[in-house]
mmCIF file of C-alpha atoms in Angstrom:
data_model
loop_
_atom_site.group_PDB
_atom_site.id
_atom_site.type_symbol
_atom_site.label_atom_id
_atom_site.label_comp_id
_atom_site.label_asym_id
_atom_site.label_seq_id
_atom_site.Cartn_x
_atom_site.Cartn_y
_atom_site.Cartn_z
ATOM 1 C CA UNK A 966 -96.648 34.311 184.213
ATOM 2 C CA UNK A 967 -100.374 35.607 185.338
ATOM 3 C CA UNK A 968 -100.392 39.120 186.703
ATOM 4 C CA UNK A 969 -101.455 37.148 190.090
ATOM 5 C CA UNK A 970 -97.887 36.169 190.824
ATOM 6 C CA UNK A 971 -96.012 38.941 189.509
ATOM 7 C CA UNK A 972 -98.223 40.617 192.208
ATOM 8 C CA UNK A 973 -96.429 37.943 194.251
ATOM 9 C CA UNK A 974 -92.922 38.534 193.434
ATOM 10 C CA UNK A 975 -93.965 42.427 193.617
ATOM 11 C CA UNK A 976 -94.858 42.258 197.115
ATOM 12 C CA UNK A 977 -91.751 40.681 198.200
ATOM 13 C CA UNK A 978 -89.622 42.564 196.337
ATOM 14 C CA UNK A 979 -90.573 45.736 197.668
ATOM 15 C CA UNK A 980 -90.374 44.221 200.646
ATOM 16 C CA UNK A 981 -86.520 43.760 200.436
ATOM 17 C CA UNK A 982 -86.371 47.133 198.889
ATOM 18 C CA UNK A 983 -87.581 48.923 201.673
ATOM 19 C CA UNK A 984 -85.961 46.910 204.257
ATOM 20 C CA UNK A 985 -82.766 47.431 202.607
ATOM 21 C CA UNK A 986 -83.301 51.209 201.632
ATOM 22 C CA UNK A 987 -84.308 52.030 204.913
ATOM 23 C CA UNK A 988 -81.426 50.669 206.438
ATOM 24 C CA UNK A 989 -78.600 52.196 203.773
ATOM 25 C CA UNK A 990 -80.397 55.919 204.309
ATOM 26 C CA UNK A 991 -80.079 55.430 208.443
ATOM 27 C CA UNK A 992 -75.994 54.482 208.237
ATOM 28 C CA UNK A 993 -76.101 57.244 205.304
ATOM 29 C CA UNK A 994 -77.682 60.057 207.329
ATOM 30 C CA UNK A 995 -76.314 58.762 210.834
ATOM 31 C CA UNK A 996 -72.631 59.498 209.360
ATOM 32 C CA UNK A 997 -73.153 63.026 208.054
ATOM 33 C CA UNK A 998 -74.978 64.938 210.023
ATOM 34 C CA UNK A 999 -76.516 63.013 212.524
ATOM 35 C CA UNK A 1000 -79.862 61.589 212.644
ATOM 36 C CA UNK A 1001 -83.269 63.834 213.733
ATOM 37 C CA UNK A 1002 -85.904 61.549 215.423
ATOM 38 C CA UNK A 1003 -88.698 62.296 212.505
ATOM 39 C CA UNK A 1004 -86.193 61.605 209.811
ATOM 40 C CA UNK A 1005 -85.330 58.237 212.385
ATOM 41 C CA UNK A 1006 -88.935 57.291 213.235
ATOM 42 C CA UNK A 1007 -90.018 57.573 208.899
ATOM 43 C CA UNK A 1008 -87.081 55.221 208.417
ATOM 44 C CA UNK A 1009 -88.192 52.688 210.972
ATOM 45 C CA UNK A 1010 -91.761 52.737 209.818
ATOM 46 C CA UNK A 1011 -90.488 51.731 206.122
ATOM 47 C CA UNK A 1012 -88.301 48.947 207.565
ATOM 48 C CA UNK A 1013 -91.233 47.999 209.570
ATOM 49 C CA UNK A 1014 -93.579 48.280 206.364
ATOM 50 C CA UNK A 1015 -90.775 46.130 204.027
ATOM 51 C CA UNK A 1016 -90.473 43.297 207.371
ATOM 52 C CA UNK A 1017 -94.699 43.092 207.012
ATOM 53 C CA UNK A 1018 -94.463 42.389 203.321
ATOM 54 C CA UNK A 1019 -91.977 39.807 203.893
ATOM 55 C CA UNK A 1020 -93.672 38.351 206.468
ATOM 56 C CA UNK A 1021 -96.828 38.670 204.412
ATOM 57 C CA UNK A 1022 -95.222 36.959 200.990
ATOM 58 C CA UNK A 1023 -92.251 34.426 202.666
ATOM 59 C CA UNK A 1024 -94.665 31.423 204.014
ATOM 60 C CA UNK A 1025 -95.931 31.081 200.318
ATOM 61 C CA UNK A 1026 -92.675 31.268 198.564
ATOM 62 C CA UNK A 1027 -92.034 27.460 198.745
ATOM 63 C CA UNK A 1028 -95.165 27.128 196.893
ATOM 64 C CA UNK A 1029 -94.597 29.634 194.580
ATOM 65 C CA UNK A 1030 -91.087 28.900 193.357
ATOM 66 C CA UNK A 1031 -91.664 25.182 193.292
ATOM 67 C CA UNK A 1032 -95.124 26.064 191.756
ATOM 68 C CA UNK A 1033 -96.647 23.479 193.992
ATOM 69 C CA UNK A 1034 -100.429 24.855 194.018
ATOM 70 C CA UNK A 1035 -103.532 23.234 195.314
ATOM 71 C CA UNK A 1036 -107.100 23.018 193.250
ATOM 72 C CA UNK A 1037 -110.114 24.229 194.863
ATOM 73 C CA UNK A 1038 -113.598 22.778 192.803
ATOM 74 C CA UNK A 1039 -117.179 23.447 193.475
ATOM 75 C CA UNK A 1040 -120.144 25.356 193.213
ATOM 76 C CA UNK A 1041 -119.365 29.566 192.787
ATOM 77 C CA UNK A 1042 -121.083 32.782 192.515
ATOM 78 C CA UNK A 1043 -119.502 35.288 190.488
ATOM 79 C CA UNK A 1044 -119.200 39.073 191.249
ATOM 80 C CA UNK A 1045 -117.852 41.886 189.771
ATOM 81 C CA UNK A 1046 -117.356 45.258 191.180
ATOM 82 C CA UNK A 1047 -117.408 47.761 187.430
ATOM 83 C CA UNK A 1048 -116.429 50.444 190.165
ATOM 84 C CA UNK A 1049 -113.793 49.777 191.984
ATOM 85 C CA UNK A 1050 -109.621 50.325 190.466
ATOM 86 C CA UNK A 1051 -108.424 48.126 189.741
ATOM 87 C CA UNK A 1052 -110.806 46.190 188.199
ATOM 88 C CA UNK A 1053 -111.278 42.646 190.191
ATOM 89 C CA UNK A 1054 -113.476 39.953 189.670
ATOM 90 C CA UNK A 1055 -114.445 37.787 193.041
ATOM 91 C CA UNK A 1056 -115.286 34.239 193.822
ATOM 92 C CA UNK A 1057 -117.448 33.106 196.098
ATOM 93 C CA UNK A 1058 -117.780 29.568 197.024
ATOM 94 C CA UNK A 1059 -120.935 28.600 198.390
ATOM 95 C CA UNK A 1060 -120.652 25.642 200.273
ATOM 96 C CA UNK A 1061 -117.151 26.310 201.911
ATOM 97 C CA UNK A 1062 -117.650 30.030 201.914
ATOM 98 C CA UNK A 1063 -113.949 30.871 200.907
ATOM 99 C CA UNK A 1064 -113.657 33.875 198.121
ATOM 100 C CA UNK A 1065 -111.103 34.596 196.057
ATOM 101 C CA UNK A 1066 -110.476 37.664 194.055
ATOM 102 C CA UNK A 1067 -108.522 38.046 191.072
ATOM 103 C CA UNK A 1068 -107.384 40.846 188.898
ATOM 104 C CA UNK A 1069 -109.420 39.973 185.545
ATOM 105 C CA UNK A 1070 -112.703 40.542 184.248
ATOM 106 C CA UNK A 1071 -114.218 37.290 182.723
ATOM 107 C CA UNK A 1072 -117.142 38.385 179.589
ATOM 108 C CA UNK A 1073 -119.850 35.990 181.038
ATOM 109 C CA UNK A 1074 -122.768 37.859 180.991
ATOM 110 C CA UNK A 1075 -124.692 37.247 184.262
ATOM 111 C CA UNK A 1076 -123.389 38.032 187.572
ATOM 112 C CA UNK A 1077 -124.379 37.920 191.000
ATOM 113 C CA UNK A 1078 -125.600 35.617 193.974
ATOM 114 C CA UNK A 1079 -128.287 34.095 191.697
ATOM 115 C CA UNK A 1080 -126.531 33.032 188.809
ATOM 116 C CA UNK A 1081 -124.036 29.772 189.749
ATOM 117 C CA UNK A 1082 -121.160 28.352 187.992
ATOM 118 C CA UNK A 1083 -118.783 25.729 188.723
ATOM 119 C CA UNK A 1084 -115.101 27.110 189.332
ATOM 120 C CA UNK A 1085 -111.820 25.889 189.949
ATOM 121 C CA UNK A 1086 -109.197 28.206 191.514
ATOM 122 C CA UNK A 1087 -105.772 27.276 191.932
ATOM 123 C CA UNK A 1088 -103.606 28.619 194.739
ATOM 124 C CA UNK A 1089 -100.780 28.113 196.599
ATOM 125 C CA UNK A 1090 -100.881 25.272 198.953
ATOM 126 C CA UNK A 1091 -101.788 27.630 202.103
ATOM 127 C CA UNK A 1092 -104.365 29.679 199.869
ATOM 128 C CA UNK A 1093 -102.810 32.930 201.161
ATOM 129 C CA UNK A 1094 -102.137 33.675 197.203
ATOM 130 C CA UNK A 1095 -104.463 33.175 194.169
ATOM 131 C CA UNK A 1096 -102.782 31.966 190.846
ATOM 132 C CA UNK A 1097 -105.575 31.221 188.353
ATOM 133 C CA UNK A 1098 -109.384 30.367 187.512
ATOM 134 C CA UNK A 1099 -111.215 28.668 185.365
ATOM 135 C CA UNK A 1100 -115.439 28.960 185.158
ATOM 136 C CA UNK A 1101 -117.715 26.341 183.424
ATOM 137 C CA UNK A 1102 -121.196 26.144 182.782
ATOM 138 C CA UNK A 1103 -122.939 24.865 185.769
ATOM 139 C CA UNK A 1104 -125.294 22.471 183.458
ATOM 140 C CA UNK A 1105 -123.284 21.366 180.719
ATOM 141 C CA UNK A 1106 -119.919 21.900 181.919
ATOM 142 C CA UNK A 1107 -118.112 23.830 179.179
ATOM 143 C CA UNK A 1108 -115.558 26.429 179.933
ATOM 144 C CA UNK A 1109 -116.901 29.719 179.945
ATOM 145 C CA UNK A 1110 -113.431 31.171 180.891
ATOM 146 C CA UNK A 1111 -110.250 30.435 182.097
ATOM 147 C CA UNK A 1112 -107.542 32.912 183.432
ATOM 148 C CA UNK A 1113 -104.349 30.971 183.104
#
């Protein structure tokens, strides 16, 4: 498993987590003391955090569980940002302007708007969720690198 879906699975599960958590700590604190509104109004702010993740991650789960992922081929530009944390490297496809960014660094020595490469990117079927890439030489075709 790529660091790409356990990303995945990450999301969602602290999704349930803090849905869950923030529901046990209001019955727990509700029954002891009572409640104060700032200790209610943190607690519905994590349930409302943990129902975005879910929302976020559930539409892809179908694809992700049944890994049923789509292929996207063409003409890229690669970029690299050394600065930010973590490191990511991003995708940029040229003709259909989608980008992708993945949690990798791929050794290819040139970078940048001017220097192409063919790519293929697999994601779920809905492309909310990268899974894996692979870069080849634009001119002969040979893998340069592949991230699966």
């Amino acid at each position: 498993m790529n660091e790409e879906v356990i990303f995945y699975y990450a999301l969602l599960a602290g999704g349930i987590v803090c849905v869950v958590l923030s529901v046990l700590l209001y019955f727990w604190f509700r029954e002891d003391t009572g409640i104060e509104f700032s200790l209610f109004f943190r607690l519905v702010l994590l349930c409302l955090f943990g129902v975005g993740l879910i929302w976020y991650t559930a539409p892809s789960l179908k694809y992700v569980v049944s890994h049923d992922y789509a292929t996207i081929k063409g003409m890229c530009t690669v970029e690299y940002d050394d600065q930010s944390s973590p490191r990511t490297i991003d995708l940029y496809y040229d003709e259909t302007g989608d980008s992708f960014s993945f949690l990798d660094r791929a050794d290819l020595g040139a970078y940048g708007p001017d220097v192409p490469y063919t790519c293929h990117v697999t994601t779920t079927k809905d492309h909310e969720f990268e899974i894996s890439y692979r870069i080849y030489d634009v001119k002969t075709d040979r893998l340069l690198y592949s991230a699966e």
